[in-house]
mmCIF file of C-alpha atoms in Angstrom:
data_model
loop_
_atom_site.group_PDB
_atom_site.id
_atom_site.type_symbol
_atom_site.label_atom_id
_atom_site.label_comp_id
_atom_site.label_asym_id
_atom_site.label_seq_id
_atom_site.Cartn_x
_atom_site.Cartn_y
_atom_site.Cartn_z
ATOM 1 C CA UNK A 24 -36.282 -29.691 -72.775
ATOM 2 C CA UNK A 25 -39.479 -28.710 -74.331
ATOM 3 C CA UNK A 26 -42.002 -26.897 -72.403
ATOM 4 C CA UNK A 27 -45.526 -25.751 -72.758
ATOM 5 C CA UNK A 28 -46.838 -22.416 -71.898
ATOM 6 C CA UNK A 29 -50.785 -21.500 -71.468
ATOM 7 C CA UNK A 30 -51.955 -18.738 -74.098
ATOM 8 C CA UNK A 31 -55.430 -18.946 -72.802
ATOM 9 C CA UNK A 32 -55.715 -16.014 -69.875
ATOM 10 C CA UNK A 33 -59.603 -16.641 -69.702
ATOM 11 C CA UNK A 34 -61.481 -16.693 -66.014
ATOM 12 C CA UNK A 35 -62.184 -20.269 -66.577
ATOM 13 C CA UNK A 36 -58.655 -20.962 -67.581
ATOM 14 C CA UNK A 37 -57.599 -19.344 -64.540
ATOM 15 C CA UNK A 38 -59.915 -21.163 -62.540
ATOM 16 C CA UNK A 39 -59.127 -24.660 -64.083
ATOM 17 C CA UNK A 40 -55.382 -24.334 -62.759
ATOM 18 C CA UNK A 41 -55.752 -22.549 -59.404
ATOM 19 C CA UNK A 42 -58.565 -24.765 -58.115
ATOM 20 C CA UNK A 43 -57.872 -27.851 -56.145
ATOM 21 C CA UNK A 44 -58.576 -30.075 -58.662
ATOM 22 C CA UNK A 45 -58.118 -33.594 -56.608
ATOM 23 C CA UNK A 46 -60.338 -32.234 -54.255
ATOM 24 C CA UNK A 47 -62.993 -31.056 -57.330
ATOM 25 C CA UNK A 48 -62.743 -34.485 -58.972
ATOM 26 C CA UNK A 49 -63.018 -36.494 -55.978
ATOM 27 C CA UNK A 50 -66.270 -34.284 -55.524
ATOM 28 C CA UNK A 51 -67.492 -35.163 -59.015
ATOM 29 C CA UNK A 52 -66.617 -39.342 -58.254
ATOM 30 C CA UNK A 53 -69.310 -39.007 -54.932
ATOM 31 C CA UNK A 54 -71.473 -37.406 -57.179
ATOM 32 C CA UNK A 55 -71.123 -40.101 -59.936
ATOM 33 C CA UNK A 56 -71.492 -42.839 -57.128
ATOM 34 C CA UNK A 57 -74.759 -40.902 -55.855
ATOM 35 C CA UNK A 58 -75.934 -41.107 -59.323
ATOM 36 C CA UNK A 59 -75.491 -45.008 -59.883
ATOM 37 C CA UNK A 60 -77.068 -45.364 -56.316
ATOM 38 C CA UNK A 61 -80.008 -43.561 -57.130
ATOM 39 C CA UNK A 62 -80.439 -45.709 -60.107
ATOM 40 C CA UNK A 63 -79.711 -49.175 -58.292
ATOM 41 C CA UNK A 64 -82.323 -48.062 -55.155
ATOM 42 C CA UNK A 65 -84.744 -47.367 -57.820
ATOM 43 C CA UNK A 66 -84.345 -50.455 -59.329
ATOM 44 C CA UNK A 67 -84.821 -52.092 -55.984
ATOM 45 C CA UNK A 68 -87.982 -50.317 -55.640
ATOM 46 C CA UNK A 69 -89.763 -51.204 -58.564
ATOM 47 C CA UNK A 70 -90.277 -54.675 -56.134
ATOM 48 C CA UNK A 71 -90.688 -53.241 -53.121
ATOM 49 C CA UNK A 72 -93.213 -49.823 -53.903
ATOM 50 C CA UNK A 73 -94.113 -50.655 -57.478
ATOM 51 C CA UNK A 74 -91.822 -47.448 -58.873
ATOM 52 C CA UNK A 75 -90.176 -47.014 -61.865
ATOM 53 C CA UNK A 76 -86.362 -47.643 -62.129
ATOM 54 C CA UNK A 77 -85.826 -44.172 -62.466
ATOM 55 C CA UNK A 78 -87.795 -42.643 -59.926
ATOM 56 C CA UNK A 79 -84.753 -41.427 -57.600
ATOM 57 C CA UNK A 80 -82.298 -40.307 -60.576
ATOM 58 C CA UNK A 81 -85.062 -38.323 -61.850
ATOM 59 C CA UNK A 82 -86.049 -36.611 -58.917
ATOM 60 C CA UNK A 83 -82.159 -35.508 -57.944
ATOM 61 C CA UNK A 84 -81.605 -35.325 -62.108
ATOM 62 C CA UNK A 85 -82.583 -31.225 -61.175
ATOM 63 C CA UNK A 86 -80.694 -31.020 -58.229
ATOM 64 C CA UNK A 87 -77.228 -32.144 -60.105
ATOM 65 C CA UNK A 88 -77.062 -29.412 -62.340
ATOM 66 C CA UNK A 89 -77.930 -26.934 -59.933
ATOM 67 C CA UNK A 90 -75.828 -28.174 -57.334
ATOM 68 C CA UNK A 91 -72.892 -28.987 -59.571
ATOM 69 C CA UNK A 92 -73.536 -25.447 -61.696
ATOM 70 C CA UNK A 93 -73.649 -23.734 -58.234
ATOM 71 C CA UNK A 94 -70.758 -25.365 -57.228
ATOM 72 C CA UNK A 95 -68.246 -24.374 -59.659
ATOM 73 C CA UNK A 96 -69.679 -20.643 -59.583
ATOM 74 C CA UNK A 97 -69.744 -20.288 -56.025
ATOM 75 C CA UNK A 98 -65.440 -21.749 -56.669
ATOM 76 C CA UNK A 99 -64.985 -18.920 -58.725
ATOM 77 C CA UNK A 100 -65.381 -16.248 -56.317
ATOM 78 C CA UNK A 101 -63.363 -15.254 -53.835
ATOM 79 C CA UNK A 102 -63.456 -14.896 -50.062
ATOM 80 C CA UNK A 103 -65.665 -11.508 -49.768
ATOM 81 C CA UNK A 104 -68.105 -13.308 -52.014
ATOM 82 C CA UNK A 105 -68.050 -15.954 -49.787
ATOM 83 C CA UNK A 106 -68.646 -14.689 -46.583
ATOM 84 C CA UNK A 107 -71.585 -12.296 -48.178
ATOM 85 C CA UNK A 108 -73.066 -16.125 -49.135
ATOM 86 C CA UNK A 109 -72.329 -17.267 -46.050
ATOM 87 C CA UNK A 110 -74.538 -14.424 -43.965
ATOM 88 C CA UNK A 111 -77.098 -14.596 -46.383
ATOM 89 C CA UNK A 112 -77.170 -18.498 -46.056
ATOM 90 C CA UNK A 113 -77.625 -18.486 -41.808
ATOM 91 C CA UNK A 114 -79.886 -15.445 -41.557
ATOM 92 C CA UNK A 115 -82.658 -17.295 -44.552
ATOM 93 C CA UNK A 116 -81.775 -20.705 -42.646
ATOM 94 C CA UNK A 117 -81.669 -19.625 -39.399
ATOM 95 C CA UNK A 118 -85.652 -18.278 -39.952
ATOM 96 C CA UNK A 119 -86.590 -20.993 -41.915
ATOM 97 C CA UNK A 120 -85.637 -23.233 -38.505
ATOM 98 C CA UNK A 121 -87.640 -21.160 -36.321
ATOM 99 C CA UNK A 122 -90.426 -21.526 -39.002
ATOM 100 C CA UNK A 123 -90.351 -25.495 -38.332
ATOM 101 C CA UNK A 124 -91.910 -24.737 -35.277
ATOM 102 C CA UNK A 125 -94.406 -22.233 -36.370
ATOM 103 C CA UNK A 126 -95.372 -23.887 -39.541
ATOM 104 C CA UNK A 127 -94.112 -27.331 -38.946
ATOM 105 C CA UNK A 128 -94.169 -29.932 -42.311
ATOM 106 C CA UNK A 129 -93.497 -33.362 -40.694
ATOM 107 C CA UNK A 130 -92.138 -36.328 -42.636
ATOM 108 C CA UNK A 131 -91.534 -39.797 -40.618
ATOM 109 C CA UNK A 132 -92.563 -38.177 -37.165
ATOM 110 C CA UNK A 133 -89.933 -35.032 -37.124
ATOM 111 C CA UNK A 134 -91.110 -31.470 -38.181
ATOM 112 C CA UNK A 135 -87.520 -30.894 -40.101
ATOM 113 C CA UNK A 136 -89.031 -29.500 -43.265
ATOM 114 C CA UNK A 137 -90.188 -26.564 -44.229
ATOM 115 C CA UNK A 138 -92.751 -26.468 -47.309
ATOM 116 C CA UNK A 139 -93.778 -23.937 -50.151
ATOM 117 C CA UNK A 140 -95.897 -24.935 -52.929
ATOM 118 C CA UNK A 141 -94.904 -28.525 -52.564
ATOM 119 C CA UNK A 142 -91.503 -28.005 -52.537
ATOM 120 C CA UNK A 143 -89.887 -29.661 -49.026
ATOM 121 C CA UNK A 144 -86.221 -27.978 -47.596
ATOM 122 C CA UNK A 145 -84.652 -29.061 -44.715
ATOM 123 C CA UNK A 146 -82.902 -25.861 -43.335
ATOM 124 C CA UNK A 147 -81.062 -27.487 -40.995
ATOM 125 C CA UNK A 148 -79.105 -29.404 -43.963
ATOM 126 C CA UNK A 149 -78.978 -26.008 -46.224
ATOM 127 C CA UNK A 150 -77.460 -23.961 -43.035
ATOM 128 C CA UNK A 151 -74.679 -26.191 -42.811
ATOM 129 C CA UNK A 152 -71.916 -24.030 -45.388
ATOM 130 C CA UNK A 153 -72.771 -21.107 -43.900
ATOM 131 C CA UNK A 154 -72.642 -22.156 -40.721
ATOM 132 C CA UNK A 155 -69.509 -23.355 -40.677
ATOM 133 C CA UNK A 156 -67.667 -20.251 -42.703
ATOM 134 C CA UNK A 157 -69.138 -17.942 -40.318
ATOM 135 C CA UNK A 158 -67.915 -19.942 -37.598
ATOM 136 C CA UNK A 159 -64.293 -19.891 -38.764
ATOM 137 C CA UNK A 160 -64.415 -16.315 -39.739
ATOM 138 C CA UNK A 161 -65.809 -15.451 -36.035
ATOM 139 C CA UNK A 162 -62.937 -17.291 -34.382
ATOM 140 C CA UNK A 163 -60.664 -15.782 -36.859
ATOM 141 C CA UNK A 164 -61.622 -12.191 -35.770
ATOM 142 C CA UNK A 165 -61.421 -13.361 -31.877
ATOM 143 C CA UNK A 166 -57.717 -14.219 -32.318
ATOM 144 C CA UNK A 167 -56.931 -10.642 -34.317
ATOM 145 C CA UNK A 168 -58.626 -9.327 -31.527
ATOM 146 C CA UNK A 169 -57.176 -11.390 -28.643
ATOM 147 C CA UNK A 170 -54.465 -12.544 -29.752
ATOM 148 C CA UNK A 171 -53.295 -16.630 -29.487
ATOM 149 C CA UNK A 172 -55.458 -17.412 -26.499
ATOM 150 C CA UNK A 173 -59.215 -16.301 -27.461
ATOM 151 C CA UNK A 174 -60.685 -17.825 -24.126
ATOM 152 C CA UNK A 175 -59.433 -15.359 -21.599
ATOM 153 C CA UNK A 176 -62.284 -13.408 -19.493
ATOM 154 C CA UNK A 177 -61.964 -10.303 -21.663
ATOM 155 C CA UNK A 178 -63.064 -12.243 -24.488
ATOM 156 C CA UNK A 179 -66.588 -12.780 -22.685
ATOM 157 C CA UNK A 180 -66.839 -9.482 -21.894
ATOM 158 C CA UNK A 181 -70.482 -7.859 -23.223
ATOM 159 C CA UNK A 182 -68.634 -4.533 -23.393
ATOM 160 C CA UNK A 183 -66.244 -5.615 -26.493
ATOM 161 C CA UNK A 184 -67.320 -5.748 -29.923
ATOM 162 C CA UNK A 185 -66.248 -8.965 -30.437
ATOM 163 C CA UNK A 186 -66.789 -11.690 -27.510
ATOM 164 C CA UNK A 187 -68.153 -15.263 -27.425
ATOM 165 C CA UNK A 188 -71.738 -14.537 -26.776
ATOM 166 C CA UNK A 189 -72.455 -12.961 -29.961
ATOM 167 C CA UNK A 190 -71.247 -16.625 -31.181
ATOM 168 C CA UNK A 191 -72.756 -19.068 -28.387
ATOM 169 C CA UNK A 192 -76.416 -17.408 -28.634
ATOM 170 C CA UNK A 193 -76.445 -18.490 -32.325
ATOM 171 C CA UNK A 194 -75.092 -22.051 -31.620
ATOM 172 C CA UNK A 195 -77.042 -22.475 -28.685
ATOM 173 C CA UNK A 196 -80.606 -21.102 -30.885
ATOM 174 C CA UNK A 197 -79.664 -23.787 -33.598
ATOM 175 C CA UNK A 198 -79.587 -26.491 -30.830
ATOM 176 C CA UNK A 199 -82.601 -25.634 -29.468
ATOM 177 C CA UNK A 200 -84.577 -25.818 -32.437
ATOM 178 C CA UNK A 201 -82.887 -29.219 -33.843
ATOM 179 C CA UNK A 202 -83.247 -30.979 -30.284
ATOM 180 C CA UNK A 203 -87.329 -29.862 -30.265
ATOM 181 C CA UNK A 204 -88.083 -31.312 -33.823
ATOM 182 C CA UNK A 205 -86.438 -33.444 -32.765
ATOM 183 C CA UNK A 206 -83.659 -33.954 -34.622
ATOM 184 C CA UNK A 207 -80.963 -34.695 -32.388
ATOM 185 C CA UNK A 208 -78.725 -36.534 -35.163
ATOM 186 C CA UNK A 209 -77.761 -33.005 -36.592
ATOM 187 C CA UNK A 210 -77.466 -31.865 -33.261
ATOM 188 C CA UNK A 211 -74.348 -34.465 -32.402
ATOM 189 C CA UNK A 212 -72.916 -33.010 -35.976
ATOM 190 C CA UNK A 213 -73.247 -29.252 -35.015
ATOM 191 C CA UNK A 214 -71.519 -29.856 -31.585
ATOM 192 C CA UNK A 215 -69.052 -32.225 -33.419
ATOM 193 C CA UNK A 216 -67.918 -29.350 -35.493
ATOM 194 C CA UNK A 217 -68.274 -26.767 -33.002
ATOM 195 C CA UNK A 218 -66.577 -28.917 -30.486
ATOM 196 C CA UNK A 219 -63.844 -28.759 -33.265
ATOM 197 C CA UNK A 220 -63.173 -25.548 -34.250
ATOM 198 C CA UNK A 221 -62.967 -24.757 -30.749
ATOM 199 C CA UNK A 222 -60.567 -27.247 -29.786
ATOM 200 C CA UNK A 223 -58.721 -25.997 -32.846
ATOM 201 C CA UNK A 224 -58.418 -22.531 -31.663
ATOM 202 C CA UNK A 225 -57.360 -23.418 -28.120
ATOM 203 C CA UNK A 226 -60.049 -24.325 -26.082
ATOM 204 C CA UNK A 227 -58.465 -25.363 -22.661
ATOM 205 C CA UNK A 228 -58.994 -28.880 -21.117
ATOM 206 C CA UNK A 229 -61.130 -28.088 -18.374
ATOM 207 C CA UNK A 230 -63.817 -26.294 -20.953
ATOM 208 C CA UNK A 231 -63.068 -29.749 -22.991
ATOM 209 C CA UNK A 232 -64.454 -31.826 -20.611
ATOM 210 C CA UNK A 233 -66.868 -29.859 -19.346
ATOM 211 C CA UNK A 234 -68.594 -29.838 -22.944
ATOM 212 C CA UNK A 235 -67.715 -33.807 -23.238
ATOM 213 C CA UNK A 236 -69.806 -33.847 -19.792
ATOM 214 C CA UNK A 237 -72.656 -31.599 -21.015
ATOM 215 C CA UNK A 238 -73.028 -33.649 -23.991
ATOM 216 C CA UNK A 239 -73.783 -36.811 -22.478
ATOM 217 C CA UNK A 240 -75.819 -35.380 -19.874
ATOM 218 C CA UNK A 241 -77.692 -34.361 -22.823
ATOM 219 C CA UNK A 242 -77.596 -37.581 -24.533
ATOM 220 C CA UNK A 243 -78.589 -39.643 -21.275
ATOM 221 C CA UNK A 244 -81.259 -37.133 -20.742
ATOM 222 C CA UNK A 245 -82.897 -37.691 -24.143
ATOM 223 C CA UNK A 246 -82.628 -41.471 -24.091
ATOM 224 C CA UNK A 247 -84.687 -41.666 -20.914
ATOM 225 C CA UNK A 248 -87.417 -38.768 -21.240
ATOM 226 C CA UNK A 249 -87.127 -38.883 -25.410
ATOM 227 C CA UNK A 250 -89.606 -41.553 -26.745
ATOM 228 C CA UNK A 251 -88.420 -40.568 -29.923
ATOM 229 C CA UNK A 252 -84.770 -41.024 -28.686
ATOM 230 C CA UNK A 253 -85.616 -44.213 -26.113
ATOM 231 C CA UNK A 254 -87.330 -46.430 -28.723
ATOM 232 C CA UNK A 255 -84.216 -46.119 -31.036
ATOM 233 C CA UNK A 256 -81.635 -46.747 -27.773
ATOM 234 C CA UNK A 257 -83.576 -49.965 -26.478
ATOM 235 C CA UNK A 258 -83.869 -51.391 -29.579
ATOM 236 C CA UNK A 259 -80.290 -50.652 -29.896
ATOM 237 C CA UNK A 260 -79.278 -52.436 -26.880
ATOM 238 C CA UNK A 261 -81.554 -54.825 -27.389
ATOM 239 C CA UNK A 262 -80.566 -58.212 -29.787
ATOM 240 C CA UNK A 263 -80.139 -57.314 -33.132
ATOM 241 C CA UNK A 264 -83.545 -58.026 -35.243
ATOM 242 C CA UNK A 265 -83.005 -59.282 -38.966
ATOM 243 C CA UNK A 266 -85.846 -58.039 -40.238
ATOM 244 C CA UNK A 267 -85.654 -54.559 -38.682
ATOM 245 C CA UNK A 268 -84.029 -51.672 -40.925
ATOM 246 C CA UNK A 269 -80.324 -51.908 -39.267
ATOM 247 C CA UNK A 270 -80.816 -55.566 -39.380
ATOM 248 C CA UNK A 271 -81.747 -55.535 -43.074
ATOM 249 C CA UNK A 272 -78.963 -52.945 -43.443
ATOM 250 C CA UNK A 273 -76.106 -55.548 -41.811
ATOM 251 C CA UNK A 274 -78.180 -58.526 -44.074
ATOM 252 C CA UNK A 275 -77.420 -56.529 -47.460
ATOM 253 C CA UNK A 276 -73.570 -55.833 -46.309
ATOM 254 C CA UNK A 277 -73.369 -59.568 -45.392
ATOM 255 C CA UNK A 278 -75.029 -60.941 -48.766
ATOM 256 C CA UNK A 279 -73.182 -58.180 -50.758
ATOM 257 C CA UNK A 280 -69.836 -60.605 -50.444
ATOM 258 C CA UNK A 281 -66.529 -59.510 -52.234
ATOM 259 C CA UNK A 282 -67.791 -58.646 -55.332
ATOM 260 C CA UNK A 283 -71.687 -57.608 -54.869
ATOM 261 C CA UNK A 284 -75.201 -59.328 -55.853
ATOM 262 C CA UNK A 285 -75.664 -56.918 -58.540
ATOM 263 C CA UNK A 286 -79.033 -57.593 -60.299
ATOM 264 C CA UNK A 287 -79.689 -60.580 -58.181
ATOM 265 C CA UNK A 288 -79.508 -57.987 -54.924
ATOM 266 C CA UNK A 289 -82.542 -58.810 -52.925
ATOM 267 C CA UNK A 290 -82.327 -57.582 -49.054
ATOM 268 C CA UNK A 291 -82.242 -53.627 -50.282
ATOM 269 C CA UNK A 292 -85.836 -54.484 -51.683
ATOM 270 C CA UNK A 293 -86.917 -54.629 -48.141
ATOM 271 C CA UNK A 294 -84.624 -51.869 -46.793
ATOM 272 C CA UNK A 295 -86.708 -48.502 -45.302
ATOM 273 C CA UNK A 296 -84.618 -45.578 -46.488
ATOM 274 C CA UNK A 297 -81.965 -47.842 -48.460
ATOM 275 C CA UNK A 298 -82.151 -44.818 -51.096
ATOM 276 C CA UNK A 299 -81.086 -42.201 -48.211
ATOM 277 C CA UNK A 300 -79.961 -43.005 -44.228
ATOM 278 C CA UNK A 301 -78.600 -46.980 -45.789
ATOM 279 C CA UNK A 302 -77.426 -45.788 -49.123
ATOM 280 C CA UNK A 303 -74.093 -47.682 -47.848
ATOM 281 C CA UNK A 304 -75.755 -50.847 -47.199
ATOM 282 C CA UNK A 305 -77.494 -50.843 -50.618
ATOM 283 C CA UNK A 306 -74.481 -49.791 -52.720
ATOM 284 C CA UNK A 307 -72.275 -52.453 -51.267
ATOM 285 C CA UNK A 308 -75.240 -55.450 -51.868
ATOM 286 C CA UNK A 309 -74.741 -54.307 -55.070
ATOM 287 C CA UNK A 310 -71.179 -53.966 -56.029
ATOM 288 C CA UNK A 311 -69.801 -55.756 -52.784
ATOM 289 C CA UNK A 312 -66.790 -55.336 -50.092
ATOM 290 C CA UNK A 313 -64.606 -53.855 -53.114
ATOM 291 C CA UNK A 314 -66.894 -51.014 -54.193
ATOM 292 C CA UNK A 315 -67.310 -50.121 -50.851
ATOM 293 C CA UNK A 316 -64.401 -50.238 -49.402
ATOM 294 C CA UNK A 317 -63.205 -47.775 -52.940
ATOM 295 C CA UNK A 318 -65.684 -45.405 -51.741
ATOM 296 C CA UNK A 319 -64.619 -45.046 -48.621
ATOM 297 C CA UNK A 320 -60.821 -44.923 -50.211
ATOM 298 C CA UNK A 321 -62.415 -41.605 -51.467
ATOM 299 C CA UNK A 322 -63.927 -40.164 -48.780
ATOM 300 C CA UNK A 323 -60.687 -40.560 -46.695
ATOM 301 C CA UNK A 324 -58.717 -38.889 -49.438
ATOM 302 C CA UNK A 325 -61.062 -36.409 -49.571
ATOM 303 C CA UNK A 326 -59.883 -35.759 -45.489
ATOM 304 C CA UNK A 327 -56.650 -35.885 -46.186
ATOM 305 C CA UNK A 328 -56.585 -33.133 -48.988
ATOM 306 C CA UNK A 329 -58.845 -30.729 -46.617
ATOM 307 C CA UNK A 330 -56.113 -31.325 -43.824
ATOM 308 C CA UNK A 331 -53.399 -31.065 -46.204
ATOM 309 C CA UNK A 332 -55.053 -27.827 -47.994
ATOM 310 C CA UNK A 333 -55.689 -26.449 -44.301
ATOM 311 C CA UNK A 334 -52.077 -26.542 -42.812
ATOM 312 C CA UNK A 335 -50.341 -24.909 -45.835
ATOM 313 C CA UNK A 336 -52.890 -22.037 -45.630
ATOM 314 C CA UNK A 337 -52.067 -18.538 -45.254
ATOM 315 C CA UNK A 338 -55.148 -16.776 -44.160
ATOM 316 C CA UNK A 339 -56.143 -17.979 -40.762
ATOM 317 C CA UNK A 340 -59.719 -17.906 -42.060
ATOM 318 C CA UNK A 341 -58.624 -20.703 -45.142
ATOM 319 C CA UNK A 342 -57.128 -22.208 -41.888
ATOM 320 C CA UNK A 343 -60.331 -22.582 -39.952
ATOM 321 C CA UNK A 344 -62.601 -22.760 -42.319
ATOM 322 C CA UNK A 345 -60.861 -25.771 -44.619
ATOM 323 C CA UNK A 346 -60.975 -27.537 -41.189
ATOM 324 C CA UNK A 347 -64.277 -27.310 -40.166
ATOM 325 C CA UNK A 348 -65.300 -28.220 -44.006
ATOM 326 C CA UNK A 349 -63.599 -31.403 -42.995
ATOM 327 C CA UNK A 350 -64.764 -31.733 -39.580
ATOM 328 C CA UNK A 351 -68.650 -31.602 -41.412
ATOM 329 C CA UNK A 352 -67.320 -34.305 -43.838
ATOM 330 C CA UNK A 353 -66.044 -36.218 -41.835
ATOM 331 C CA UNK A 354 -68.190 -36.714 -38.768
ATOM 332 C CA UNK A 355 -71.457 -37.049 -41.036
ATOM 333 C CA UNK A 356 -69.702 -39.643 -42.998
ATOM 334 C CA UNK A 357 -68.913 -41.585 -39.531
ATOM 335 C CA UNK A 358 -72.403 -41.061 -38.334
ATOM 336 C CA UNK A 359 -73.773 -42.502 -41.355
ATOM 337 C CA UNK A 360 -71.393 -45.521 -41.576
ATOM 338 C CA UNK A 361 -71.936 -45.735 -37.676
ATOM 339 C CA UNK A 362 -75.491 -46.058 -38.089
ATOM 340 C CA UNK A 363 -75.549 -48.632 -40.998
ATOM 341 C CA UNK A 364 -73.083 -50.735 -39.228
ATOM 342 C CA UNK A 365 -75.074 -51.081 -35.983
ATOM 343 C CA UNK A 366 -72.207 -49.417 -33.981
ATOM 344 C CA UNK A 367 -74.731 -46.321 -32.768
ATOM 345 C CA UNK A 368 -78.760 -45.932 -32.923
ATOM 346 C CA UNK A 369 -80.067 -44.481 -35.901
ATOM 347 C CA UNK A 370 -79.901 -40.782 -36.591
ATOM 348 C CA UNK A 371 -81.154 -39.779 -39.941
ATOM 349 C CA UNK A 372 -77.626 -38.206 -40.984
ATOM 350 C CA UNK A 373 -77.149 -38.957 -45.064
ATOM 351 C CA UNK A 374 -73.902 -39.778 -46.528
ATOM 352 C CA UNK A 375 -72.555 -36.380 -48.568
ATOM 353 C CA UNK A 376 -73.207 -36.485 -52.043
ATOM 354 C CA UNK A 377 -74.205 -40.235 -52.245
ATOM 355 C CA UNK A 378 -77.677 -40.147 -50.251
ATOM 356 C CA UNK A 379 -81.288 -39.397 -51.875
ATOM 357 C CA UNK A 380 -82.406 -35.752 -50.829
ATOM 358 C CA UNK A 381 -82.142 -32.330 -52.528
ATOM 359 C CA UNK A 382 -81.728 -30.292 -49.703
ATOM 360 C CA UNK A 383 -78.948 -32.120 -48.072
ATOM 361 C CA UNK A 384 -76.993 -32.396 -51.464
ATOM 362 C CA UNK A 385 -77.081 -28.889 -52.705
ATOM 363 C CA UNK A 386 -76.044 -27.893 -49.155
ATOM 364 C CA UNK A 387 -72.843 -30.076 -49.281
ATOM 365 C CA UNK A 388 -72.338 -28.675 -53.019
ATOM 366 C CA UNK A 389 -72.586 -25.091 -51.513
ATOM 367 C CA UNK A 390 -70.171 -25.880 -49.205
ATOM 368 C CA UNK A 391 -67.301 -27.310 -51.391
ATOM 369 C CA UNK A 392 -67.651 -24.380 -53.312
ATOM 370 C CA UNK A 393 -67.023 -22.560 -50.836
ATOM 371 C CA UNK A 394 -64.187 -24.261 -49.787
ATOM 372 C CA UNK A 395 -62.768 -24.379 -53.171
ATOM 373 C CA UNK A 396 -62.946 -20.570 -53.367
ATOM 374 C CA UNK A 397 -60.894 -19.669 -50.558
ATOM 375 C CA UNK A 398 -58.365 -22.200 -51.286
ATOM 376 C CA UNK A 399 -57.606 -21.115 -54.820
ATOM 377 C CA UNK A 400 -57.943 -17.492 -53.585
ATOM 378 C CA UNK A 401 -54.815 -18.018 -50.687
ATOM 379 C CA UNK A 402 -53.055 -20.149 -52.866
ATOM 380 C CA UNK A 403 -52.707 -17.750 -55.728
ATOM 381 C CA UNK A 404 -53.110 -14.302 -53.773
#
C-alpha cells in the first residue's frame, strides 16, 4: 500500500493537522451564512430605509478579517496564552461594564454600549470568551484543591486561597450591571452557563433548585416592576399581532415556504432588526424551510463536536472549558430561535456568527479560538 508522509514541519503545517478542523470549517460555513445574510437584509433595506444593498456586508466586511485573522492566531497558541487572553479580556470588559453606568451610550432604550470616537462595543458581548475560560479554569483549580466534591464548607471558607467567593463576587458584579441596563437577555445566558458549569462540576440538588427558584423569583420580579421587561411579557401573553416585529418575524417564516421567496421576499422589508435579533426569520424568507433547517443541521453539529471534543479531553480545564464553549453556543442559539419563533419574549440575544454586530461577532470569534487552542494543545501534548 502506498502511503504519504508530510515533509512540511512548518507552524502552520502543524497547526492545519492538529486543529479540529470540522469544528474550524463549520465555523467558517456560519460565517459564510452571516455573510449572505448581511447581503440579503441589505437588500431588503434598500425598500424599507432607502440603503444601499451593501450597507450591512460593508460595515461587518472589517470585522471578518479581524475576527477570522484573530481567530486562527488566537488557535495557534496554547493554553498559557490563553488564559493570559482570557484575564486580560474580563479585567478591560469587566470596567468597560461598570463604565455603562458612568458613561452610559444608549441605543433602542438600553445603555449596553460603550463609545469612543464613534466607535460603539458592547462589553457584555466581548466578555463572553473570557468569561467563560476563567470560569472553567477556576473550577478546575477548586477540584485540585478539593478534590471531586468542590461544594463542601471548606471550599467557602475566606481563609483558603481558593474558595467560591473569589468566583461568585465576579458573577454576581456582572449580573448586577446587565440587569440595571437593563439587559436581562444576557443575564438568562450568563446564569445559563454558570448554572452549567456548576452542575457539571457537582453542584448538589438542593443548591440546583435553589438557583432554579432564585431565577424565577428574579424573572417574576422583573416582569411586574420592569416596564422594560412587562411591556415585552404582556404583549407576549397577549394575541399574537401580525404586524408587530415577532409577528412579522413568524409572517416571513410562514411566506418563506420549502424553498424561500428569494428576490420576491417581502415581509423582512418590514422586519425591525431582521439584520440582527430576526436574522433567522429573514434568512429562511429567503432561502425557505430547507436553508434553515441546514443551518440549524450546523449549529447542532457544531454541539455535538464540542461535547464530543470535551469528553475525550485530558486536561480537566479542556474538559470544562470545551463545555461551557458549548453551553454559550448553545443556549444563545436557543434564545435566539426562541425569540423568533414566539416561544419566549424578546431578548436582544444575536445568533453566533450569523447576526449584524461587530462586537458580538468578534467576541464569538475570540472564543472559538480559544477553544480551538486548547483542544489541539491536549490532543497533541
Amino acid at each position: 500500500m502506498l502511503t504519504t508522509h508530510r515533509t512540511d514541519d512548518s507552524k502552520l503545517t502543524d497547526w492545519y493537522y492538529g486543529v479540529d478542523r470540522p469544528l474550524l470549517f463549520c465555523v467558517l460555513l456560519l460565517i459564510l451564512i452571516g455573510g449572505v445574510a448581511a447581503i440579503s437584509t441589505g437588500s431588503a433595506m434598500m425598500v424599507f430605509k432607502k440603503w444601499h444593498w451593501y450597507h450591512f456586508i460593508l460595515n461587518m466586511l472589517p470585522f471578518y478579517i479581524v475576527g477570522f485573522a484573530g481567530m486562527v492566531a488566537v488557535s495557534m497558541t496554547n493554553k498559557k496564552w490563553v488564559l493570559w487572553i482570557a484575564w486580560a479580556n474580563v479585567i478591560i470588559c469587566t470596567l468597560l461594564l461598570a463604565l455603562t453606568k458612568i458613561m452610559p451610550c444608549g441605543t433602542y432604550g438600553s445603555e449596553r454600549w460603550v463609545c469612543f470616537s464613534g466607535i460603539k462595543l458592547m462589553p457584555s458581548d466581548i466578555l463572553k470568551p473570557g468569561f467563560v475560560m476563567l470560569s472553567a479554569w477556576f473550577i478546575t483549580k477548586m477540584k485540585e484543591c478539593y478534590g471531586p466534591d468542590v461544594f463542601i464548607k471548606d471550599a467557602f471558607q475566606i481563609k483558603n486561597h481558593y474558595n467560591w467567593w473569589y468566583y461568585l463576587v465576579v458573577v454576581f458584579f456582572v449580573l448586577l450591571i446587565l440587569v440595571l441596563q437593563p439587559d436581562y437577555g444576557t443575564a438568562i445566558l450568563y446564569c445559563g452557563v454558570v448554572g452549567g458549569l456548576l452542575i457539571f462540576a457537582g453542584l448538589p440538588k438542593l443548591w440546583i433548585g435553589v438557583g432554579v427558584a432564585f431565577m424565577v423569583v428574579g424573572g417574576t420580579f422583573a416582569s411586574l416592576f420592569e416596564p422594560h421587561v412587562h411591556r415585552r411579557v404582556m404583549a407576549f401573553i397577549a394575541p399574537l399581532d401580525p404586524t408587530s416585529q415577532v409577528g412579522r418575524s413568524i409572517n416571513a417564516i410562514r411566506q418563506g415556504g420549502l424553498f424561500g421567496m428569494g428576490d420576491e421576499a417581502s415581509v423582512t422589508e418590514k422586519l425591525p432588526m431582521a439584520e440582527n435579533d430576526f436574522v433567522y426569520a429573514a434568512l429562511v424568507e429567503n432561502y425557505g424551510a430547507i436553508g434553515g433547517c441546514l443551518l440549524l443541521v450546523c449549529c447542532v453539529y457544531m454541539i455535538q463536536r464540542l461535547i464530543t471534543d470535551a469528553r475525550g479531553a485530558r486536561d480537566p480545564f479542556v474538559y470544562y472549558a470545551t463545555l461551557g464553549v458549548m453551553l454559550m453556543f448553545a443556549i444563545q442559539i436557543s434564545i435566539n430561535l426562541a425569540t423568533t419563533l414566539h416561544i419566549m419574549p424578546p431578548t436582544g440575544i444575536t445568533f453566533p456568527f450569523v447576526s449584524f454586530g461587530g462586537s458580538a461577532f468578534l467576541s464569538s470569534c475570540l472564543m472559538f479560538g480559544m477553544v480551538l487552542a486548547i483542544i489541539r494543545e491536549d490532543k497533541w501534548k
